Amino acid sequence: MDRRRFISKTSLSAMATVLGTDIVFAHKMPSGYTPLALQDPDPFERFKKDSDMSILNTKPWNIESKAHLLDDKVTPNKYMFIRNNGLIPENIDIKNWKLTIDGESVQNQKTYSLAELKTRFKTYTYQLTLECGGNGRSEFNPPAKGNQWTVGAVSCANWTGVRLRDVLQDVGYRSNAVYIGYHAADIHLSRNPEKEPISRGVPLAKAIQDETLLAFQMNGKDIPLVHGYPLRLIAGGWPASASGKWIDRISVRNKVHDGAKMKGTSYRVPCEPVAPGEKVADDDMCIIESMPVKSLITYPKTGALIKEGQALKIRGHAWAGELEVSRLEYSIDFGSTWYPCSLQKPVNRLAWQHFTAAIDHFPRKGYYEVWAKATDANGVSQPMLLPGWNPKGYLNNACHRIAIKVA
Ligand SMILES: Nc1nc2c(c(=O)[nH]1)N[C@H]1C(S)=C(S)[C@@H](COP(=O)(O)O)O[C@H]1N2
Ligand SMILES: [Mo]
């Protein structure tokens, strides 16, 4: 049977434009076939990511950073992890991009163009920590299904946009409003337009915080497409799944938002600790809100070699969801004794904080591990090893560790 079918002249000429030349045997090309040169040979180039980033999945795209790549105080795009639940939107038409605010708890729904959002409301910039709820999942036992993030699904970039609160106030919402839910333009893996890859939200109290933004810039430029261009919700300090990319609708709800990935084991953990592997009843699962205290040693890279008698300078970042980090300590003896690091204040609420230390008390040549432990403003510290097991492997905030050789 002849599998070749008609390929429309417009799609052929579009391909020719991108390739910069004609496809000579276009009439022999099977329909639905994407020429190699138009496939994605190099995701690093496509997403402008550093080639040291790890690709965890290509459909959808999930790309992880590494501890030593996250050394910058403000995460640049090239080191920012990518987490997608579906396919990246195609053909974004920013002139006609609309944000609709609707839901049971608005009097009258309202729609804004991007230009209206940018001109009608005051613009703010905050540096905001976004950590995937599943960061650290690879350590869980029994293993949890999903992207096997190690430590690199966290970022802290500058986000510029308007306050969601200002927009919600402009629309007007009823006193029975309790939650907001986002809807976005990404495409379900099945390509079924009826299905949303993800539609999460936050309680109204979080939605109306100063730092909760409808952002249109990241690090002073248009948000890169894969990170949510042209409009993204940013709810720093909460699982980054709450920070919807490619937002075109926000519903003000009179109940907990019930969109895709709000139920079951998605972004929910047992309300009370359970034994590893235990079955948990649906009613006993709670939605993840503020992320737990955590830290990352971003310098040196694990495996560093130093000379005997030389001090080892370490540095990194720490964050604690809605809270500030109040203390940072390091250990070189597997957590038996701890020493203080110097810890900076955050540049704004919900931004990660930087720490440094100079370690000059390695007793002799040999192998060491440097462990870092952060403590939040409520006095809660990171666990040294894996914390409470949960079905999907969320919230692993165990101490980060690097290997060091003194030679
Ligand atoms: N529309 C949409 N928003 C989304 C997602 C998505 O798949 N679609 N993934 C969420 C999850 S689970 C995470 S961890 C963050 C990742 O943001 P990033 O890719 O910009 O790092 O985006 C969140 N927002
Ligand atoms: Mo995530």
Coordinates of C-alpha atoms and ligand atoms in Angstrom, one line a residue:
M1 CA 0.0 0.0 0.0
D2 CA 1.2 3.5 -0.8
R3 CA 1.6 5.2 2.6
R4 CA 2.5 8.6 1.1
R5 CA -0.3 11.1 1.3
F6 CA -0.8 14.6 0.3
I7 CA 1.2 17.1 2.5
S8 CA -0.3 20.5 2.3
K9 CA 1.6 23.1 0.2
T10 CA 1.4 25.5 3.2
S11 CA 3.1 23.1 5.6
L12 CA 5.7 22.3 3.0
S13 CA 6.5 25.9 2.4
A14 CA 6.7 26.5 6.1
M15 CA 9.2 23.7 6.4
A16 CA 11.2 25.1 3.5
T17 CA 11.3 28.5 5.2
V18 CA 12.6 27.0 8.4
L19 CA 15.2 24.8 6.6
G20 CA 16.2 27.7 4.4
T21 CA 15.8 25.6 1.3
D22 CA 13.3 23.3 -0.5
I23 CA 12.8 19.6 0.4
V24 CA 13.7 18.1 -3.0
F25 CA 11.8 14.8 -2.6
A26 CA 8.9 16.4 -0.6
H27 CA 6.4 14.6 -2.8
K28 CA 7.9 11.3 -1.6
M29 CA 7.8 12.2 2.1
P30 CA 5.3 10.3 4.2
S31 CA 2.6 12.5 5.6
G32 CA 3.0 13.2 9.3
Y33 CA 6.7 12.8 9.0
T34 CA 8.9 15.5 10.6
P35 CA 12.2 15.9 8.7
L36 CA 15.2 15.2 11.0
A37 CA 16.5 18.7 10.6
L38 CA 13.2 19.9 12.1
Q39 CA 13.1 17.5 15.0
D40 CA 14.8 18.6 18.2
P41 CA 18.3 17.3 17.9
D42 CA 19.6 19.4 20.7
P43 CA 17.3 20.3 23.6
F44 CA 20.1 22.3 25.2
E45 CA 20.2 24.6 22.2
R46 CA 16.5 24.7 21.9
F47 CA 15.9 25.6 25.6
K48 CA 19.2 27.5 25.9
K49 CA 20.3 25.3 28.8
D50 CA 23.8 24.4 29.9
S51 CA 24.9 21.0 28.4
D52 CA 25.7 19.8 32.0
M53 CA 22.0 19.7 32.8
S54 CA 20.4 16.2 32.9
I55 CA 17.5 15.3 30.7
L56 CA 15.1 13.2 32.7
N57 CA 12.3 12.9 30.1
T58 CA 11.7 14.2 26.6
K59 CA 8.0 13.8 26.3
P60 CA 7.1 15.8 28.3
W61 CA 10.4 17.7 28.6
N62 CA 11.8 17.4 32.1
I63 CA 15.4 18.7 32.6
E64 CA 17.2 18.9 35.9
S65 CA 20.0 21.1 37.1
K66 CA 22.9 20.1 39.4
A67 CA 24.0 21.5 42.8
H68 CA 27.2 23.1 41.4
L69 CA 25.3 24.7 38.5
L70 CA 23.0 26.5 40.9
D71 CA 25.8 28.5 42.4
D72 CA 24.5 31.9 41.2
K73 CA 22.6 34.1 43.6
V74 CA 20.0 34.6 41.0
T75 CA 19.4 31.5 38.8
P76 CA 20.0 32.3 35.2
N77 CA 17.9 30.6 32.6
K78 CA 20.6 28.2 31.4
Y79 CA 20.7 26.5 34.8
M80 CA 17.0 26.5 35.6
F81 CA 15.3 23.1 35.7
I82 CA 12.3 22.4 33.4
R83 CA 9.3 20.5 34.6
N84 CA 6.4 19.9 32.2
N85 CA 3.3 17.8 32.6
G86 CA 2.2 18.1 29.0
L87 CA 3.4 19.6 25.7
I88 CA 4.7 23.1 25.4
P89 CA 2.1 25.4 23.7
E90 CA 2.5 25.9 20.0
N91 CA 2.0 29.2 18.1
I92 CA 1.6 31.6 20.9
D93 CA -0.1 34.8 19.6
I94 CA 0.7 37.4 22.2
K95 CA -1.3 40.1 20.5
N96 CA -4.4 38.0 21.2
W97 CA -3.3 36.5 24.4
K98 CA -6.1 36.9 27.0
L99 CA -6.3 36.3 30.7
T100 CA -9.8 35.6 32.0
I101 CA -10.7 35.7 35.6
D102 CA -13.8 33.7 36.3
G103 CA -15.2 31.2 38.8
E104 CA -18.1 30.8 41.2
S105 CA -16.8 33.5 43.5
V106 CA -16.6 36.4 41.0
Q107 CA -19.5 38.7 40.4
N108 CA -18.7 39.2 36.7
Q109 CA -15.9 37.5 34.9
K110 CA -13.4 39.8 33.3
T111 CA -10.8 39.4 30.5
Y112 CA -7.6 41.3 30.1
S113 CA -5.1 41.5 27.2
L114 CA -1.4 41.4 28.1
A115 CA -1.1 45.1 27.3
E116 CA -4.0 45.8 29.7
L117 CA -2.4 43.8 32.5
K118 CA 1.0 45.5 32.0
T119 CA -0.4 49.1 31.9
R120 CA -3.3 49.0 34.3
F121 CA -1.5 47.5 37.2
K122 CA 1.6 48.3 39.1
T123 CA 4.6 46.1 38.3
Y124 CA 6.7 44.4 41.0
T125 CA 9.9 42.4 40.9
Y126 CA 10.8 39.7 43.4
Q127 CA 13.3 37.0 43.6
L128 CA 11.3 33.8 44.3
T129 CA 12.3 30.2 45.1
L130 CA 10.5 27.6 43.0
E131 CA 11.1 24.0 44.0
C132 CA 9.3 21.1 42.4
G133 CA 7.4 19.1 45.1
G134 CA 9.2 16.0 43.7
N135 CA 12.7 17.3 44.1
G136 CA 14.7 14.6 45.8
R137 CA 12.3 11.8 44.7
S138 CA 15.1 9.5 43.5
E139 CA 16.1 8.7 47.0
F140 CA 12.7 7.3 48.1
N141 CA 12.4 3.6 49.0
P142 CA 10.2 1.9 48.0
P143 CA 10.8 4.0 44.9
A144 CA 8.2 6.5 43.8
K145 CA 7.1 6.7 40.2
G146 CA 7.7 10.0 38.3
N147 CA 10.7 12.0 37.3
Q148 CA 13.7 10.8 39.3
W149 CA 14.8 14.3 40.5
T150 CA 18.0 14.3 42.6
V151 CA 18.6 17.8 44.0
G152 CA 18.4 20.1 40.9
A153 CA 14.7 20.8 40.6
V154 CA 14.9 24.2 42.4
S155 CA 15.5 27.7 41.1
C156 CA 15.4 31.3 42.4
A157 CA 15.1 33.8 39.6
N158 CA 13.8 37.4 39.5
W159 CA 10.2 37.5 38.4
T160 CA 8.5 40.7 37.2
G161 CA 4.8 41.1 36.9
V162 CA 1.6 42.4 38.5
R163 CA 0.2 41.3 41.8
L164 CA -2.6 38.7 41.4
R165 CA -4.2 40.5 44.3
D166 CA -4.5 43.7 42.3
V167 CA -6.1 42.0 39.4
L168 CA -8.5 40.0 41.6
Q169 CA -9.5 43.2 43.3
D170 CA -10.1 44.9 40.0
V171 CA -12.4 42.0 39.0
G172 CA -14.1 41.8 42.5
Y173 CA -14.7 38.6 44.3
R174 CA -17.3 37.4 46.8
S175 CA -16.7 36.8 50.5
N176 CA -17.2 33.0 49.8
A177 CA -13.9 32.8 47.8
V178 CA -11.5 30.3 49.3
Y179 CA -9.2 29.2 46.5
I180 CA -7.9 30.1 43.0
G181 CA -7.2 27.6 40.2
Y182 CA -5.2 28.2 37.1
H183 CA -5.8 27.1 33.5
A184 CA -3.1 27.2 31.0
A185 CA -2.4 26.7 27.3
D186 CA -0.2 23.7 27.4
I187 CA -1.3 20.5 25.6
H188 CA -2.2 17.2 27.2
L189 CA 0.1 14.4 26.1
S190 CA -2.9 12.7 24.5
R191 CA -3.4 15.9 22.4
N192 CA -7.0 15.7 23.6
P193 CA -8.1 19.4 23.8
E194 CA -10.7 18.5 26.4
K195 CA -7.9 17.4 28.8
E196 CA -5.6 19.7 30.8
P197 CA -2.1 18.4 31.7
I198 CA -2.3 20.3 35.0
S199 CA -4.6 22.8 36.6
R200 CA -3.6 23.6 40.2
G201 CA -4.1 26.5 42.5
V202 CA -3.6 27.9 46.0
P203 CA -5.8 29.1 48.8
L204 CA -7.0 32.7 48.5
A205 CA -4.7 33.8 51.3
K206 CA -1.7 32.7 49.3
A207 CA -3.1 34.1 46.1
I208 CA -3.4 37.6 47.6
Q209 CA 0.1 37.8 49.1
D210 CA 2.3 40.7 47.9
E211 CA 4.7 38.3 46.2
T212 CA 2.2 36.2 44.3
L213 CA 2.6 37.5 40.8
L214 CA 1.2 37.2 37.3
A215 CA 4.6 37.4 35.8
F216 CA 5.6 38.4 32.3
Q217 CA 9.4 38.7 32.8
M218 CA 12.1 36.4 34.2
N219 CA 15.5 37.9 35.0
G220 CA 14.5 41.1 33.2
K221 CA 13.5 39.6 29.9
D222 CA 10.4 38.0 28.4
I223 CA 9.9 34.6 30.2
P224 CA 11.4 31.9 28.0
L225 CA 8.7 29.9 26.3
V226 CA 9.4 26.7 28.3
H227 CA 9.1 28.6 31.5
G228 CA 5.7 30.0 30.8
Y229 CA 5.8 32.7 28.2
P230 CA 3.9 35.0 27.9
L231 CA 2.2 34.9 31.4
R232 CA 3.0 32.8 34.4
L233 CA 1.6 32.6 37.9
I234 CA 4.3 32.7 40.6
A235 CA 3.6 31.4 44.1
G236 CA 7.0 31.3 45.6
G237 CA 7.8 28.9 48.5
W238 CA 5.1 26.5 47.5
P239 CA 5.5 23.4 45.4
A240 CA 6.4 24.9 42.0
S241 CA 3.4 23.1 40.5
A242 CA 1.3 25.9 42.0
S243 CA 3.1 28.3 39.7
G244 CA 1.2 27.7 36.5
K245 CA 3.0 28.5 33.2
W246 CA 1.2 29.8 30.1
I247 CA -1.8 31.1 32.1
D248 CA -4.9 32.1 30.3
R249 CA -7.5 31.7 32.9
I250 CA -7.8 31.9 36.7
S251 CA -10.9 30.8 38.5
V252 CA -11.8 32.2 41.9
R253 CA -13.4 29.2 43.6
N254 CA -15.8 28.8 46.5
K255 CA -14.2 25.4 47.3
V256 CA -10.8 23.9 47.0
H257 CA -9.8 23.9 43.3
D258 CA -10.6 20.6 41.7
G259 CA -8.5 20.8 38.5
A260 CA -6.1 18.2 37.1
K261 CA -3.5 17.1 39.6
M262 CA -5.3 18.4 42.7
K263 CA -6.5 15.0 43.8
G264 CA -5.4 11.5 44.7
T265 CA -1.6 11.2 45.2
S266 CA -0.8 14.2 43.0
Y267 CA 1.0 16.9 45.1
R268 CA -0.6 15.4 48.2
V269 CA 1.1 13.6 51.1
P270 CA -0.3 11.6 54.0
C271 CA -1.6 14.1 56.6
E272 CA 0.1 11.9 59.3
P273 CA 3.3 10.0 58.8
V274 CA 2.9 6.4 57.4
A275 CA 5.2 3.4 57.2
P276 CA 7.1 3.2 53.8
G277 CA 5.0 1.5 51.2
E278 CA 1.8 1.7 53.3
K279 CA -1.5 2.3 51.5
V280 CA -3.1 5.6 52.4
A281 CA -6.8 6.3 52.2
D282 CA -7.7 9.3 50.0
D283 CA -9.3 11.2 52.9
D284 CA -6.0 10.9 54.8
M285 CA -4.0 12.7 52.0
C286 CA -3.3 16.5 52.4
I287 CA -2.4 19.0 49.7
I288 CA 1.2 20.2 49.9
E289 CA 1.4 23.9 50.8
S290 CA 4.5 25.7 52.0
M291 CA 7.7 23.7 51.2
P292 CA 9.9 22.4 54.0
V293 CA 13.3 23.9 55.0
K294 CA 16.2 22.9 52.7
S295 CA 19.6 23.8 51.6
L296 CA 22.1 23.1 48.8
I297 CA 25.9 23.3 48.8
T298 CA 26.6 24.9 45.4
Y299 CA 30.4 25.2 45.8
P300 CA 32.6 23.3 45.5
K301 CA 31.3 20.5 43.2
T302 CA 31.1 17.2 44.9
G303 CA 34.3 15.2 44.6
A304 CA 36.6 18.3 45.1
L305 CA 40.2 17.7 46.1
I306 CA 42.0 20.0 48.5
K307 CA 45.5 20.1 50.0
E308 CA 46.2 19.3 53.6
G309 CA 46.3 22.4 55.7
Q310 CA 44.2 24.3 53.1
A311 CA 40.8 25.7 54.2
L312 CA 37.8 24.6 52.2
K313 CA 35.5 27.4 51.4
I314 CA 31.9 26.3 50.9
R315 CA 28.8 28.2 49.8
G316 CA 25.2 27.6 48.9
H317 CA 21.6 28.6 49.4
A318 CA 18.9 27.7 51.8
W319 CA 15.1 28.3 51.8
A320 CA 12.1 27.3 53.9
G321 CA 8.9 27.8 52.0
E322 CA 6.9 30.6 53.6
L323 CA 9.4 30.9 56.4
E324 CA 12.9 32.4 56.7
V325 CA 15.9 30.3 57.3
S326 CA 17.3 31.3 60.7
R327 CA 20.4 29.0 60.9
L328 CA 22.8 27.1 58.7
E329 CA 25.3 24.6 60.0
Y330 CA 27.8 22.2 58.4
S331 CA 29.2 18.9 59.6
I332 CA 32.3 17.0 58.4
D333 CA 31.7 13.9 60.6
F334 CA 28.4 12.6 59.2
G335 CA 26.3 14.8 61.4
S336 CA 27.9 14.1 64.8
T337 CA 29.0 17.7 65.4
W338 CA 27.8 20.8 63.7
Y339 CA 29.5 24.2 63.1
P340 CA 27.8 27.5 62.1
C341 CA 27.9 28.9 58.6
S342 CA 27.4 32.6 58.0
L343 CA 23.9 33.1 56.6
Q344 CA 22.5 36.1 54.7
K345 CA 19.0 37.5 55.0
P346 CA 16.8 37.0 51.9
V347 CA 16.7 39.9 49.4
N348 CA 12.9 39.7 49.8
R349 CA 10.4 37.3 51.4
L350 CA 10.4 33.9 49.6
A351 CA 13.8 34.3 48.1
W352 CA 16.5 31.8 49.0
Q353 CA 19.3 32.9 51.3
H354 CA 23.1 32.5 50.8
F355 CA 25.5 30.8 53.2
T356 CA 29.3 30.5 53.3
A357 CA 31.8 28.8 55.6
A358 CA 35.6 28.2 55.6
I359 CA 36.4 24.8 56.9
D360 CA 39.9 24.5 58.3
H361 CA 39.7 21.7 60.8
F362 CA 40.1 18.5 58.7
P363 CA 42.2 16.5 61.1
R364 CA 44.2 14.6 58.5
K365 CA 44.3 13.4 54.9
G366 CA 41.5 11.3 53.6
Y367 CA 37.8 11.2 52.5
Y368 CA 35.3 13.5 54.1
E369 CA 31.7 14.5 53.5
V370 CA 30.4 18.0 54.0
W371 CA 26.8 18.0 55.1
A372 CA 24.7 21.2 55.3
K373 CA 21.7 21.6 57.6
A374 CA 19.3 24.5 57.6
T375 CA 16.9 25.4 60.4
D376 CA 13.8 27.5 59.8
A377 CA 12.4 30.4 61.8
N378 CA 10.2 27.9 63.7
G379 CA 13.2 25.9 64.8
V380 CA 12.6 23.0 62.5
S381 CA 15.7 21.5 60.9
Q382 CA 16.3 19.4 57.8
P383 CA 16.5 15.7 58.5
M384 CA 19.9 14.2 58.0
L385 CA 18.6 11.5 55.7
L386 CA 15.3 10.8 53.9
P387 CA 12.2 12.2 55.7
G388 CA 8.7 10.7 55.8
W389 CA 7.9 8.3 53.0
N390 CA 4.9 9.2 50.8
P391 CA 3.4 7.5 47.7
K392 CA 4.7 10.0 45.1
G393 CA 8.0 10.8 46.7
Y394 CA 7.5 14.5 47.5
L395 CA 9.2 16.8 50.0
N396 CA 12.6 15.1 50.4
N397 CA 14.4 17.8 52.3
A398 CA 17.3 15.7 53.6
C399 CA 20.6 17.4 54.2
H400 CA 22.7 17.9 51.0
R401 CA 26.1 16.2 51.1
I402 CA 29.2 16.6 49.0
A403 CA 32.3 14.4 49.0
I404 CA 35.8 15.9 49.6
K405 CA 39.3 14.5 49.5
V406 CA 42.1 16.0 51.5
A407 CA 45.3 14.9 49.9
Ligands
LIG1 N1 0.8 25.1 32.6 C1 1.7 24.4 33.4 N2 2.3 24.9 34.4 C2 3.2 24.3 35.2 C3 3.5 22.9 34.9 C4 3.0 22.4 33.7 O1 3.2 21.2 33.3 N3 2.1 23.1 33.0 N4 4.4 22.2 35.7 C5 4.4 22.7 37.1 C6 5.4 22.1 37.9 S1 5.1 20.5 38.4 C7 6.6 22.7 38.2 S2 7.7 22.0 39.2 C8 6.9 24.0 37.6 C9 8.3 24.0 36.9 O2 8.6 25.2 36.4 P1 9.8 25.5 35.4 O3 9.7 24.4 34.3 O4 9.7 26.8 34.9 O5 11.1 25.2 36.2 O6 5.9 24.5 36.7 C10 4.6 24.2 37.1 N5 3.7 24.9 36.3
MO2 MO 6.7 20.0 40.0

